[in-house]
Amino acid sequence: MTSGRDLMRWVWRGYLSRHKGKVLAAVFLMSLEGAMLGLLSWLIQPMFDRVFVAGDRGAVVWVSAAVAGVFLIRALSGFGHRVLMAVVGRNVAAHLQRDLVGHMLRLDSAFFHTHAPGLLIERIRGDTVVASTVWKTVFGAAGRDLVSLLSLLAVALSVDWLWTLIAVAGAPLLMAPMAWLQRQVRRTTSTARTAAADLATRLDETFHGIDTIKLAGIEAHDHARFSGALDRFVNAEIRTEAGQAAIPALIDVVAAIGFFGVLTYGGYEIIAGEKSVGQFMSFFTAIALVFEPLRRIGNVSGAWQVAAASLERLHAVSLERPTILSPDAPEPVPAGGDVVFEGVHFAYGSDPVLNGLTFTARAGETTAIVGPSGAGKSTVFALIARLIEPQAGRIAIGGTGVDRMELSALRGALSVVRQETALFDDSLRDNILLGRDVPQAKLEAALADAHVTEFAAALPQGLDSPAGTRGTNLSGGQRQRVAIARALLRDTPILLLDEATSALDAQSETQVQAALDRLARGRTTLVIAHRLATIRNADRILVMDRGRVIEEGRHDELLARGGAYARLYRLQFSDQDS
């Protein structure tokens, strides 16, 4: 667990110090507002003794004006510091969110495999907001409430030091239970934030899997899963709120003890004529008002523990570091060349995927990779792009190890079309260009080659039509054509095609395959294929099984051998014939 001091130092240096001027101005205005409580309680004595009891007409105007002035200053200073702290809080939240997303985008893909989307969304949205709003409470306690407390105690002491001692005699009783409550609040808050992340994950799964839920008829089951996550979140929130509420409740218990002692002892002194009514009312007002800032100061500890739980989670993410990095002195990516795997081993945890994989995909040729599910085909693409790292072996392009290349340059040399195309909730045009500035003629040629033009023209806004969340406004085949258009526009020396035409109908598949064949000329192309008919013309076919190549050759050669490829081919086409 990171200490509160370290968390505060991290936030101050990284975020709050940028707004130091506004924070100092807000603390000054808070202090001014807090001092007005002491002045108000001091004015109670002349109000009673000189105006109400003695009937001094000359004192009426200045006492009334002074009281009005107190409330006017409180109004202006209160408005000022609230606006300033709102500006600081919102900006700190925005900076935290911006930095957190930027940092996460630099982390390895493995980080996102072990952290659910709902958990990350909750950290970016929920934790940053909680962490940024606590400073209004913290600085309010340091400025307004502390000054209020000191000024009110000063007034009380000026009336009678013994009365003041009696009023606060129960305060030491708070120390042990408040320390215990603070630990409880931080613990339950951490549980609540985890439960909130689980809740967000459940909602994400529900809304993105709505068709599966409906087709399987599991609405009640999914609702029960959500209800269970919601119950855990609510229970954790209630425990946190209860812990926070207990802190000011303890202060009220001490206030009750103090008021009982003061009213009893002071009442006898007033009856005996040793103190005036104005003195008692001034003291009573000061002590009555003392417990309000004291209660807020007590709330600070609970609010800080809530924020500390969120800050700790944010800080933990900020400490995550990518393990796949560019070398200190990167070598240039060759404009062309063979893609070579030499004795590559890779495992996800304890599950081996590649076992000494060795092959060469020659420059300018199309190399197809086939094999049963789980053979390691998709892992090959992830390793080439350095989304993951092998545990052993070497991967090279044009004789240069991919681990010796600058990451962005390596990935900039690759065009990838996956079986499942990732689209964003932007226009069709934005999904194809992905932020690049492309000449209109080149864009139109890519759209035509990928057969996007024919369906885009039928959309209400053409290329400017929204693709929908995850491309839901498009069919599977349309989404794949968008991905192919992206690859055509990138015009890179290496193509990685993972079932690039799997979602197309027979006519579109023939047309798009022709476009891909044109694109592949003179480039190093690797194709993962399940439908063997699409790779008949490949220059080399690699048959993988259990993480290694067991056969390689051209289509006709492999069929003639009667081995694993021939069996796959017969099985596939016998299924189609039946």
Coordinates of C-alpha atoms in Angstrom, one line a residue:
M1 CA 0.0 0.0 0.0
T2 CA 1.4 3.4 -1.0
S3 CA 1.6 5.9 1.8
G4 CA -0.7 8.9 1.9
R5 CA 2.4 11.2 1.8
D6 CA 3.7 9.6 -1.3
L7 CA 0.4 9.8 -3.0
M8 CA 0.0 13.5 -2.1
R9 CA 3.5 14.2 -3.3
W10 CA 2.8 12.5 -6.7
V11 CA -0.4 14.4 -7.3
W12 CA 1.0 17.7 -6.2
R13 CA 4.1 17.5 -8.3
G14 CA 2.4 16.1 -11.4
Y15 CA -0.9 18.0 -11.4
L16 CA -1.8 20.4 -8.5
S17 CA 1.4 22.4 -8.8
R18 CA 0.4 23.6 -12.3
H19 CA -2.5 25.5 -10.6
K20 CA -0.5 26.7 -7.6
G21 CA -1.6 30.3 -8.0
K22 CA -5.3 29.4 -8.1
V23 CA -4.9 27.0 -5.1
L24 CA -3.1 29.7 -3.0
A25 CA -5.8 32.3 -3.9
A26 CA -8.5 29.8 -3.0
V27 CA -6.9 29.0 0.3
F28 CA -6.7 32.8 1.1
L29 CA -10.4 33.2 0.3
M30 CA -11.2 30.1 2.4
S31 CA -9.2 31.6 5.3
L32 CA -11.1 34.9 5.0
E33 CA -14.4 33.1 5.0
G34 CA -13.3 31.0 8.1
A35 CA -12.2 34.1 10.0
M36 CA -15.6 35.6 9.6
L37 CA -17.1 33.0 12.0
G38 CA -14.8 34.1 14.8
L39 CA -15.7 37.8 14.1
L40 CA -19.4 36.9 14.1
S41 CA -19.1 35.1 17.5
W42 CA -17.1 38.1 18.9
L43 CA -19.9 40.5 17.8
I44 CA -22.5 38.5 19.8
Q45 CA -21.2 40.0 23.1
P46 CA -21.8 43.7 22.2
M47 CA -25.0 42.8 20.5
F48 CA -26.4 41.3 23.8
D49 CA -24.7 43.5 26.4
R50 CA -24.8 46.9 24.7
V51 CA -27.8 46.7 22.5
F52 CA -30.3 44.2 24.0
V53 CA -29.4 44.6 27.7
A54 CA -28.0 48.2 28.0
G55 CA -30.1 49.7 25.2
D56 CA -27.2 51.6 23.7
R57 CA -28.8 53.2 20.6
G58 CA -25.4 54.3 19.3
A59 CA -24.2 50.7 19.2
V60 CA -27.1 49.5 17.1
V61 CA -25.8 50.8 13.7
W62 CA -22.2 49.7 14.0
V63 CA -23.1 46.3 15.4
S64 CA -25.7 45.8 12.6
A65 CA -23.3 47.0 9.9
A66 CA -20.5 44.8 11.3
V67 CA -22.7 41.7 11.2
A68 CA -23.9 42.5 7.7
G69 CA -20.3 43.0 6.6
V70 CA -19.4 39.6 8.0
F71 CA -22.0 37.9 5.9
L72 CA -21.1 39.9 2.8
I73 CA -17.4 39.0 3.1
R74 CA -18.4 35.3 3.6
A75 CA -20.6 35.4 0.5
L76 CA -17.9 36.9 -1.8
S77 CA -15.0 34.8 -0.4
G78 CA -17.1 31.6 -0.4
F79 CA -18.1 32.2 -4.0
G80 CA -14.6 32.9 -5.1
H81 CA -12.9 29.9 -3.6
R82 CA -15.6 27.5 -4.7
V83 CA -15.2 28.6 -8.3
L84 CA -11.4 28.5 -8.1
M85 CA -11.4 25.0 -6.7
A86 CA -14.0 23.8 -9.2
V87 CA -11.6 25.0 -12.0
V88 CA -8.6 23.3 -10.3
G89 CA -10.6 20.1 -9.7
R90 CA -11.9 19.8 -13.3
N91 CA -8.5 20.5 -14.8
V92 CA -6.8 18.0 -12.5
A93 CA -9.3 15.4 -13.5
A94 CA -8.8 16.1 -17.2
H95 CA -5.0 16.0 -16.9
L96 CA -5.2 12.8 -15.0
Q97 CA -7.5 11.2 -17.6
R98 CA -5.4 12.5 -20.5
D99 CA -2.1 11.3 -19.0
L100 CA -3.6 7.9 -17.9
V101 CA -5.0 7.2 -21.4
G102 CA -1.7 8.3 -23.0
H103 CA 0.2 6.1 -20.6
M104 CA -2.0 3.1 -21.2
L105 CA -1.7 3.4 -24.9
R106 CA 2.0 2.9 -24.6
L107 CA 1.7 -0.3 -22.5
D108 CA 2.0 -3.8 -24.0
S109 CA -1.0 -5.6 -25.3
A110 CA -0.5 -8.1 -22.5
F111 CA -1.6 -5.4 -20.0
F112 CA -5.0 -5.2 -21.7
H113 CA -5.4 -9.0 -21.7
T114 CA -5.2 -9.0 -17.9
H115 CA -7.2 -5.9 -17.2
A116 CA -10.8 -5.9 -18.2
P117 CA -12.2 -2.9 -20.1
G118 CA -14.6 -2.0 -17.4
L119 CA -11.8 -1.9 -14.8
L120 CA -9.8 0.5 -17.0
I121 CA -12.8 2.7 -17.7
E122 CA -13.6 2.9 -14.0
R123 CA -10.0 4.0 -13.3
I124 CA -10.0 6.6 -16.0
R125 CA -13.5 8.0 -15.3
G126 CA -14.4 7.1 -11.7
D127 CA -11.1 7.2 -9.9
T128 CA -9.8 10.4 -11.5
V129 CA -13.0 12.3 -10.6
V130 CA -12.9 11.0 -7.0
A131 CA -9.2 11.9 -6.7
S132 CA -9.6 15.4 -8.2
T133 CA -12.6 16.5 -6.1
V134 CA -11.1 15.7 -2.7
W135 CA -8.8 18.7 -2.8
K136 CA -11.7 21.1 -2.3
T137 CA -12.3 19.3 1.0
V138 CA -8.6 19.1 1.9
F139 CA -7.8 22.7 1.2
G140 CA -11.1 23.8 2.7
A141 CA -10.0 22.2 5.9
A142 CA -6.5 23.7 5.7
G143 CA -7.9 27.2 4.9
R144 CA -11.5 27.9 6.0
D145 CA -12.1 25.3 8.6
L146 CA -8.7 25.5 10.4
V147 CA -8.9 29.3 10.5
S148 CA -12.5 29.1 11.7
L149 CA -11.5 26.7 14.4
L150 CA -8.6 28.9 15.6
S151 CA -10.6 32.1 15.5
L152 CA -13.6 30.6 17.4
L153 CA -11.3 29.1 20.0
A154 CA -9.6 32.4 20.4
V155 CA -13.0 34.1 21.1
A156 CA -13.9 31.3 23.5
L157 CA -10.6 31.6 25.4
S158 CA -11.0 35.4 25.6
V159 CA -14.3 34.9 27.4
D160 CA -13.2 32.1 29.8
W161 CA -10.3 29.6 29.4
L162 CA -11.9 27.2 31.9
W163 CA -15.2 27.1 30.0
T164 CA -13.2 26.3 26.8
L165 CA -11.2 23.5 28.5
I166 CA -14.5 21.9 29.7
A167 CA -16.0 22.2 26.2
V168 CA -13.2 20.3 24.5
A169 CA -12.3 17.9 27.3
G170 CA -13.8 14.9 25.4
A171 CA -11.7 15.5 22.3
P172 CA -8.9 13.0 23.2
L173 CA -11.5 10.3 23.3
L174 CA -11.7 10.6 19.5
M175 CA -8.2 9.7 18.6
A176 CA -8.3 5.8 18.7
P177 CA -11.8 5.3 17.1
M178 CA -11.1 7.8 14.4
A179 CA -7.8 6.1 13.5
W180 CA -9.6 2.8 13.2
L181 CA -12.4 4.4 11.1
Q182 CA -9.9 5.9 8.7
R183 CA -8.4 2.5 8.0
Q184 CA -11.8 1.0 7.5
V185 CA -12.9 3.7 5.1
R186 CA -9.8 3.2 2.9
R187 CA -10.3 -0.6 2.9
T188 CA -14.0 -0.4 2.0
T189 CA -13.4 2.3 -0.6
S190 CA -10.9 0.1 -2.3
T191 CA -13.4 -2.7 -2.3
A192 CA -16.1 -0.4 -3.7
R193 CA -13.9 0.8 -6.5
T194 CA -13.1 -2.8 -7.5
A195 CA -16.8 -3.6 -7.4
A196 CA -17.5 -0.5 -9.6
A197 CA -15.0 -1.8 -12.1
D198 CA -16.6 -5.2 -12.1
L199 CA -20.0 -3.5 -12.7
A200 CA -18.6 -1.5 -15.6
T201 CA -17.2 -4.7 -17.1
R202 CA -20.5 -6.5 -16.8
L203 CA -22.3 -3.6 -18.6
D204 CA -19.7 -3.6 -21.3
E205 CA -20.1 -7.4 -21.9
T206 CA -23.9 -7.1 -21.8
F207 CA -24.2 -4.2 -24.4
H208 CA -21.6 -5.6 -26.8
G209 CA -23.0 -9.1 -26.5
I210 CA -26.7 -8.3 -26.7
D211 CA -27.3 -10.3 -29.8
T212 CA -25.7 -13.4 -28.3
I213 CA -27.7 -12.9 -25.1
K214 CA -31.0 -12.7 -27.0
L215 CA -30.3 -15.6 -29.3
A216 CA -29.3 -17.8 -26.4
G217 CA -32.3 -16.7 -24.4
I218 CA -30.2 -15.8 -21.3
E219 CA -31.6 -12.4 -20.5
A220 CA -32.6 -13.5 -17.0
H221 CA -29.2 -15.1 -16.4
D222 CA -27.3 -12.0 -17.6
H223 CA -29.6 -9.8 -15.5
A224 CA -28.8 -12.0 -12.5
R225 CA -25.0 -11.6 -13.1
F226 CA -25.4 -7.8 -13.3
S227 CA -27.6 -7.8 -10.1
G228 CA -24.9 -9.7 -8.2
A229 CA -22.2 -7.3 -9.2
L230 CA -24.5 -4.4 -8.4
D231 CA -25.3 -5.8 -4.9
R232 CA -21.6 -6.1 -4.2
F233 CA -21.0 -2.5 -5.3
V234 CA -23.9 -1.2 -3.2
N235 CA -22.8 -3.1 -0.1
A236 CA -19.3 -1.8 -0.4
E237 CA -20.5 1.8 -0.9
I238 CA -22.8 1.6 2.1
R239 CA -19.9 0.4 4.3
T240 CA -17.8 3.3 3.0
E241 CA -20.6 5.8 3.6
A242 CA -21.2 4.4 7.1
G243 CA -17.5 4.7 8.0
Q244 CA -17.4 8.3 6.8
A245 CA -20.6 9.2 8.6
A246 CA -19.3 7.8 11.9
I247 CA -16.5 10.3 12.0
P248 CA -18.7 13.5 12.4
A249 CA -21.0 11.4 14.6
L250 CA -18.1 10.9 17.0
I251 CA -17.5 14.7 17.0
D252 CA -21.1 15.3 17.9
V253 CA -20.8 12.9 20.8
V254 CA -17.8 15.0 22.1
A255 CA -19.9 18.1 21.5
A256 CA -22.7 16.8 23.6
I257 CA -20.3 16.1 26.5
G258 CA -18.7 19.6 26.2
F259 CA -22.0 21.5 26.1
F260 CA -23.4 19.6 29.1
G261 CA -20.3 20.6 31.1
V262 CA -20.3 24.3 29.9
L263 CA -24.0 24.9 30.4
T264 CA -23.9 23.4 33.8
Y265 CA -20.8 25.2 35.1
G266 CA -21.4 28.5 33.2
G267 CA -25.1 28.6 34.1
Y268 CA -24.2 28.8 37.8
E269 CA -21.6 31.6 37.1
I270 CA -24.2 33.7 35.3
I271 CA -26.7 33.2 38.1
A272 CA -24.1 34.3 40.5
G273 CA -23.4 37.4 38.4
E274 CA -19.8 36.5 37.7
K275 CA -20.4 36.5 33.9
S276 CA -22.7 38.6 31.7
V277 CA -25.4 37.2 29.3
G278 CA -23.4 38.7 26.4
Q279 CA -20.3 36.9 27.4
F280 CA -22.0 33.6 27.7
M281 CA -23.8 34.1 24.4
S282 CA -20.6 35.0 22.7
F283 CA -18.9 31.9 24.2
F284 CA -21.8 29.7 23.4
T285 CA -21.9 30.9 19.8
A286 CA -18.2 30.4 19.4
I287 CA -18.3 26.8 20.8
A288 CA -21.4 25.9 18.9
L289 CA -19.8 27.1 15.7
V290 CA -16.5 25.3 16.6
F291 CA -18.0 21.9 16.1
E292 CA -19.1 22.6 12.5
P293 CA -15.5 23.2 11.2
L294 CA -14.3 20.5 13.5
R295 CA -16.9 18.1 11.9
R296 CA -15.7 19.1 8.4
I297 CA -12.1 18.6 9.4
G298 CA -13.1 15.2 10.7
N299 CA -14.7 14.5 7.4
V300 CA -11.4 15.3 5.7
S301 CA -9.8 12.2 7.0
G302 CA -12.7 10.1 5.6
A303 CA -12.7 11.9 2.3
W304 CA -8.9 11.6 2.0
Q305 CA -9.1 7.8 2.7
V306 CA -11.7 7.5 -0.1
A307 CA -9.5 9.6 -2.5
A308 CA -6.4 7.7 -1.4
A309 CA -7.9 4.4 -2.5
S310 CA -8.5 5.9 -5.9
L311 CA -5.1 7.6 -6.1
E312 CA -3.4 4.4 -5.2
R313 CA -5.1 2.6 -8.1
L314 CA -4.2 5.5 -10.5
H315 CA -0.6 5.5 -9.2
A316 CA -0.3 1.8 -9.7
V317 CA -1.3 2.2 -13.3
S318 CA 1.2 5.0 -13.7
L319 CA 4.0 2.7 -12.4
E320 CA 3.2 0.1 -15.1
R321 CA 5.9 0.1 -17.8
P322 CA 6.0 -1.5 -21.2
T323 CA 8.4 -4.4 -21.6
I324 CA 8.4 -4.3 -25.4
L325 CA 10.6 -1.3 -26.2
S326 CA 12.6 0.2 -29.1
P327 CA 16.3 -0.4 -28.8
D328 CA 18.6 2.5 -27.8
A329 CA 20.2 2.5 -31.2
P330 CA 17.6 1.2 -33.6
E331 CA 18.5 -0.2 -37.0
P332 CA 16.4 0.9 -40.1
V333 CA 13.7 -1.4 -41.3
P334 CA 14.7 -2.9 -44.6
A335 CA 12.6 -1.8 -47.6
G336 CA 12.3 -5.5 -48.5
G337 CA 13.6 -8.9 -47.5
D338 CA 12.8 -12.3 -46.2
V339 CA 10.8 -12.7 -43.0
V340 CA 12.6 -15.4 -41.0
F341 CA 11.7 -17.4 -37.9
E342 CA 14.6 -19.3 -36.3
G343 CA 13.9 -21.7 -33.5
V344 CA 11.1 -19.5 -32.0
H345 CA 9.5 -20.6 -28.8
F346 CA 6.5 -18.8 -27.3
A347 CA 4.0 -19.6 -24.5
Y348 CA 1.0 -17.9 -22.9
G349 CA 1.8 -18.4 -19.3
S350 CA 2.4 -22.1 -18.9
D351 CA 0.7 -23.0 -22.2
P352 CA 3.3 -23.5 -25.0
V353 CA 2.1 -22.2 -28.4
L354 CA 5.3 -22.3 -30.6
N355 CA 7.9 -24.9 -30.2
G356 CA 11.1 -24.1 -32.1
L357 CA 9.2 -22.6 -35.1
T358 CA 11.5 -22.2 -38.1
F359 CA 10.5 -21.0 -41.6
T360 CA 11.3 -18.3 -44.2
A361 CA 8.8 -16.2 -46.0
R362 CA 10.7 -15.0 -49.1
A363 CA 10.7 -11.4 -50.1
G364 CA 8.2 -10.6 -52.9
E365 CA 6.4 -13.9 -52.4
T366 CA 3.1 -15.0 -50.8
T367 CA 3.5 -17.5 -48.0
A368 CA 0.4 -19.1 -46.7
I369 CA 0.1 -20.6 -43.2
V370 CA -2.5 -23.3 -42.6
G371 CA -3.2 -25.7 -39.8
P372 CA -5.7 -26.6 -37.1
S373 CA -7.0 -24.1 -34.6
G374 CA -4.4 -23.6 -31.8
A375 CA -1.5 -24.4 -34.1
G376 CA 0.0 -20.9 -33.4
K377 CA -0.8 -19.2 -36.7
S378 CA -2.1 -15.9 -35.3
T379 CA 0.8 -15.9 -32.8
V380 CA 3.2 -15.6 -35.8
F381 CA 1.6 -12.3 -36.8
A382 CA 1.7 -10.9 -33.3
L383 CA 5.4 -11.8 -33.0
I384 CA 6.3 -10.2 -36.3
A385 CA 4.6 -6.9 -35.1
R386 CA 6.2 -7.3 -31.6
L387 CA 2.8 -7.2 -29.9
I388 CA 4.3 -10.0 -27.9
E389 CA 7.9 -11.3 -27.5
P390 CA 9.3 -14.8 -27.9
Q391 CA 10.8 -16.6 -25.0
A392 CA 13.6 -17.9 -27.3
G393 CA 14.6 -17.8 -30.9
R394 CA 15.0 -15.0 -33.5
I395 CA 12.7 -13.2 -35.8
A396 CA 14.2 -11.1 -38.6
I397 CA 13.1 -9.0 -41.6
G398 CA 15.7 -8.6 -44.3
G399 CA 18.4 -10.0 -42.0
T400 CA 17.7 -7.5 -39.2
G401 CA 16.1 -8.7 -36.0
V402 CA 12.7 -7.1 -35.3
D403 CA 13.9 -6.5 -31.8
R404 CA 16.6 -4.2 -33.2
M405 CA 14.1 -2.0 -35.0
E406 CA 12.3 1.1 -33.8
L407 CA 8.8 -0.1 -32.9
S408 CA 6.8 2.5 -34.8
A409 CA 9.0 2.0 -37.9
L410 CA 8.5 -1.8 -37.7
R411 CA 4.8 -1.5 -37.4
G412 CA 4.7 1.2 -40.1
A413 CA 6.2 -1.4 -42.5
L414 CA 3.3 -3.8 -41.9
S415 CA -0.3 -3.8 -43.2
V416 CA -2.6 -6.2 -41.3
V417 CA -6.0 -7.3 -42.2
R418 CA -7.5 -9.4 -39.4
Q419 CA -10.4 -11.8 -39.5
E420 CA -12.3 -9.5 -37.1
T421 CA -12.0 -5.9 -38.1
A422 CA -11.8 -3.2 -35.4
L423 CA -13.9 -0.2 -36.4
F424 CA -14.5 3.0 -34.4
D425 CA -17.6 5.0 -33.8
D426 CA -16.6 7.5 -36.5
S427 CA -17.5 8.1 -40.2
L428 CA -16.6 5.5 -42.8
R429 CA -14.0 7.9 -44.2
D430 CA -12.3 8.4 -40.8
N431 CA -12.2 4.6 -40.3
I432 CA -10.4 4.1 -43.6
L433 CA -8.0 7.0 -43.3
L434 CA -7.2 6.6 -39.6
G435 CA -5.9 10.2 -39.3
R436 CA -3.7 10.0 -42.5
D437 CA -3.8 12.7 -45.2
V438 CA -4.2 10.8 -48.5
P439 CA -4.7 12.3 -52.0
Q440 CA -8.2 11.9 -53.2
A441 CA -7.2 9.9 -56.3
K442 CA -5.3 7.4 -54.1
L443 CA -8.3 7.1 -51.7
E444 CA -10.7 6.5 -54.6
A445 CA -8.5 3.8 -56.1
A446 CA -8.2 2.0 -52.8
L447 CA -12.0 2.2 -52.3
A448 CA -12.6 0.8 -55.7
D449 CA -10.0 -2.0 -55.4
A450 CA -11.5 -3.0 -52.0
H451 CA -15.0 -2.8 -53.3
V452 CA -16.0 -0.2 -50.7
T453 CA -17.3 2.2 -53.4
E454 CA -20.2 0.1 -54.3
F455 CA -21.7 -0.2 -50.8
A456 CA -20.6 3.3 -49.6
A457 CA -22.6 4.9 -52.4
A458 CA -25.7 3.4 -51.1
L459 CA -25.3 4.7 -47.6
P460 CA -27.2 7.9 -46.6
Q461 CA -24.1 10.1 -46.3
G462 CA -21.8 8.1 -48.4
L463 CA -18.3 7.9 -46.9
D464 CA -19.3 10.3 -44.2
S465 CA -21.9 7.9 -42.9
P466 CA -21.3 6.7 -39.3
A467 CA -19.8 3.2 -39.0
G468 CA -21.5 2.8 -35.6
T469 CA -20.1 1.4 -32.3
R470 CA -17.6 -1.3 -33.3
G471 CA -18.9 -1.0 -36.9
T472 CA -22.4 -2.1 -36.1
N473 CA -23.9 -0.1 -39.0
L474 CA -22.0 -2.3 -41.5
S475 CA -22.2 -6.0 -42.3
G476 CA -19.3 -8.3 -41.6
G477 CA -18.3 -8.3 -45.2
Q478 CA -18.5 -4.5 -45.4
R479 CA -16.3 -4.2 -42.3
Q480 CA -13.7 -6.5 -43.9
R481 CA -13.6 -4.4 -47.1
V482 CA -12.9 -1.3 -45.0
A483 CA -9.9 -3.2 -43.4
I484 CA -8.7 -4.1 -46.9
A485 CA -9.0 -0.5 -48.0
R486 CA -6.8 0.5 -45.0
A487 CA -4.2 -2.0 -46.1
L488 CA -4.3 -0.8 -49.6
L489 CA -3.7 2.8 -48.5
R490 CA -0.8 2.0 -46.2
D491 CA 1.1 0.6 -49.2
T492 CA 3.7 -1.2 -47.0
P493 CA 6.4 -3.7 -48.0
I494 CA 4.9 -6.5 -45.8
L495 CA 1.3 -7.7 -45.8
L496 CA -0.2 -9.8 -43.0
L497 CA -3.6 -11.2 -44.0
D498 CA -5.5 -13.2 -41.4
E499 CA -8.4 -14.7 -43.2
A500 CA -8.8 -11.3 -45.1
T501 CA -11.7 -12.4 -47.2
S502 CA -13.5 -14.7 -44.7
A503 CA -16.6 -12.6 -44.3
L504 CA -17.2 -12.0 -48.0
D505 CA -19.6 -13.7 -50.4
A506 CA -18.2 -15.7 -53.3
Q507 CA -18.5 -12.8 -55.8
S508 CA -16.9 -10.2 -53.5
E509 CA -14.3 -12.6 -52.4
T510 CA -13.1 -13.2 -56.0
Q511 CA -13.0 -9.4 -56.6
V512 CA -11.2 -8.5 -53.4
Q513 CA -8.8 -11.4 -53.7
A514 CA -7.8 -10.1 -57.1
A515 CA -7.2 -6.7 -55.5
L516 CA -5.1 -8.3 -52.8
D517 CA -3.2 -10.3 -55.4
R518 CA -2.3 -7.0 -57.2
L519 CA -1.3 -5.4 -53.9
A520 CA 0.9 -8.4 -53.0
R521 CA 3.0 -8.2 -56.1
G522 CA 6.6 -7.3 -55.2
R523 CA 5.8 -7.4 -51.5
T524 CA 6.4 -10.0 -48.8
T525 CA 3.0 -11.4 -47.9
L526 CA 1.9 -13.8 -45.2
V527 CA -1.6 -15.2 -45.3
I528 CA -3.3 -17.2 -42.6
A529 CA -6.0 -19.3 -44.3
H530 CA -8.6 -21.8 -43.2
R531 CA -10.3 -22.0 -46.7
L532 CA -7.6 -23.7 -48.7
A533 CA -9.2 -22.6 -52.0
T534 CA -8.0 -19.0 -51.4
I535 CA -4.3 -20.0 -51.3
R536 CA -3.9 -22.3 -54.3
N537 CA -1.7 -19.8 -56.0
A538 CA 0.5 -19.1 -53.0
D539 CA 4.3 -19.3 -53.7
R540 CA 4.7 -21.4 -50.5
I541 CA 2.3 -23.1 -48.1
L542 CA 3.4 -23.8 -44.5
V543 CA 1.4 -26.4 -42.6
M544 CA 1.6 -25.9 -38.9
D545 CA 0.8 -28.2 -36.0
R546 CA 1.5 -27.8 -32.3
G547 CA 3.7 -24.7 -32.9
R548 CA 6.0 -26.0 -35.6
V549 CA 6.0 -26.4 -39.4
I550 CA 5.4 -30.0 -40.4
E551 CA 5.1 -29.5 -44.2
E552 CA 5.9 -26.9 -46.7
G553 CA 5.6 -26.5 -50.5
R554 CA 3.2 -25.4 -53.2
H555 CA -0.4 -26.5 -53.4
D556 CA 0.1 -29.2 -56.0
E557 CA 3.2 -30.5 -54.4
L558 CA 1.6 -30.9 -51.0
L559 CA -1.5 -32.6 -52.4
A560 CA 0.8 -35.0 -54.3
R561 CA 2.6 -35.9 -51.0
G562 CA -0.7 -37.1 -49.4
G563 CA 0.3 -35.7 -46.0
A564 CA -1.3 -33.4 -43.5
Y565 CA -2.2 -30.7 -46.1
A566 CA -3.8 -33.3 -48.4
R567 CA -5.9 -34.6 -45.5
L568 CA -7.0 -31.0 -44.6
Y569 CA -7.8 -30.4 -48.2
R570 CA -9.9 -33.6 -48.6
L571 CA -11.7 -33.0 -45.3
Q572 CA -12.6 -29.4 -46.3
F573 CA -13.8 -30.1 -49.7
S574 CA -15.6 -33.3 -48.8
D575 CA -17.5 -31.2 -46.2
Q576 CA -18.4 -28.6 -48.9
D577 CA -19.5 -31.4 -51.3
S578 CA -21.8 -32.9 -48.7

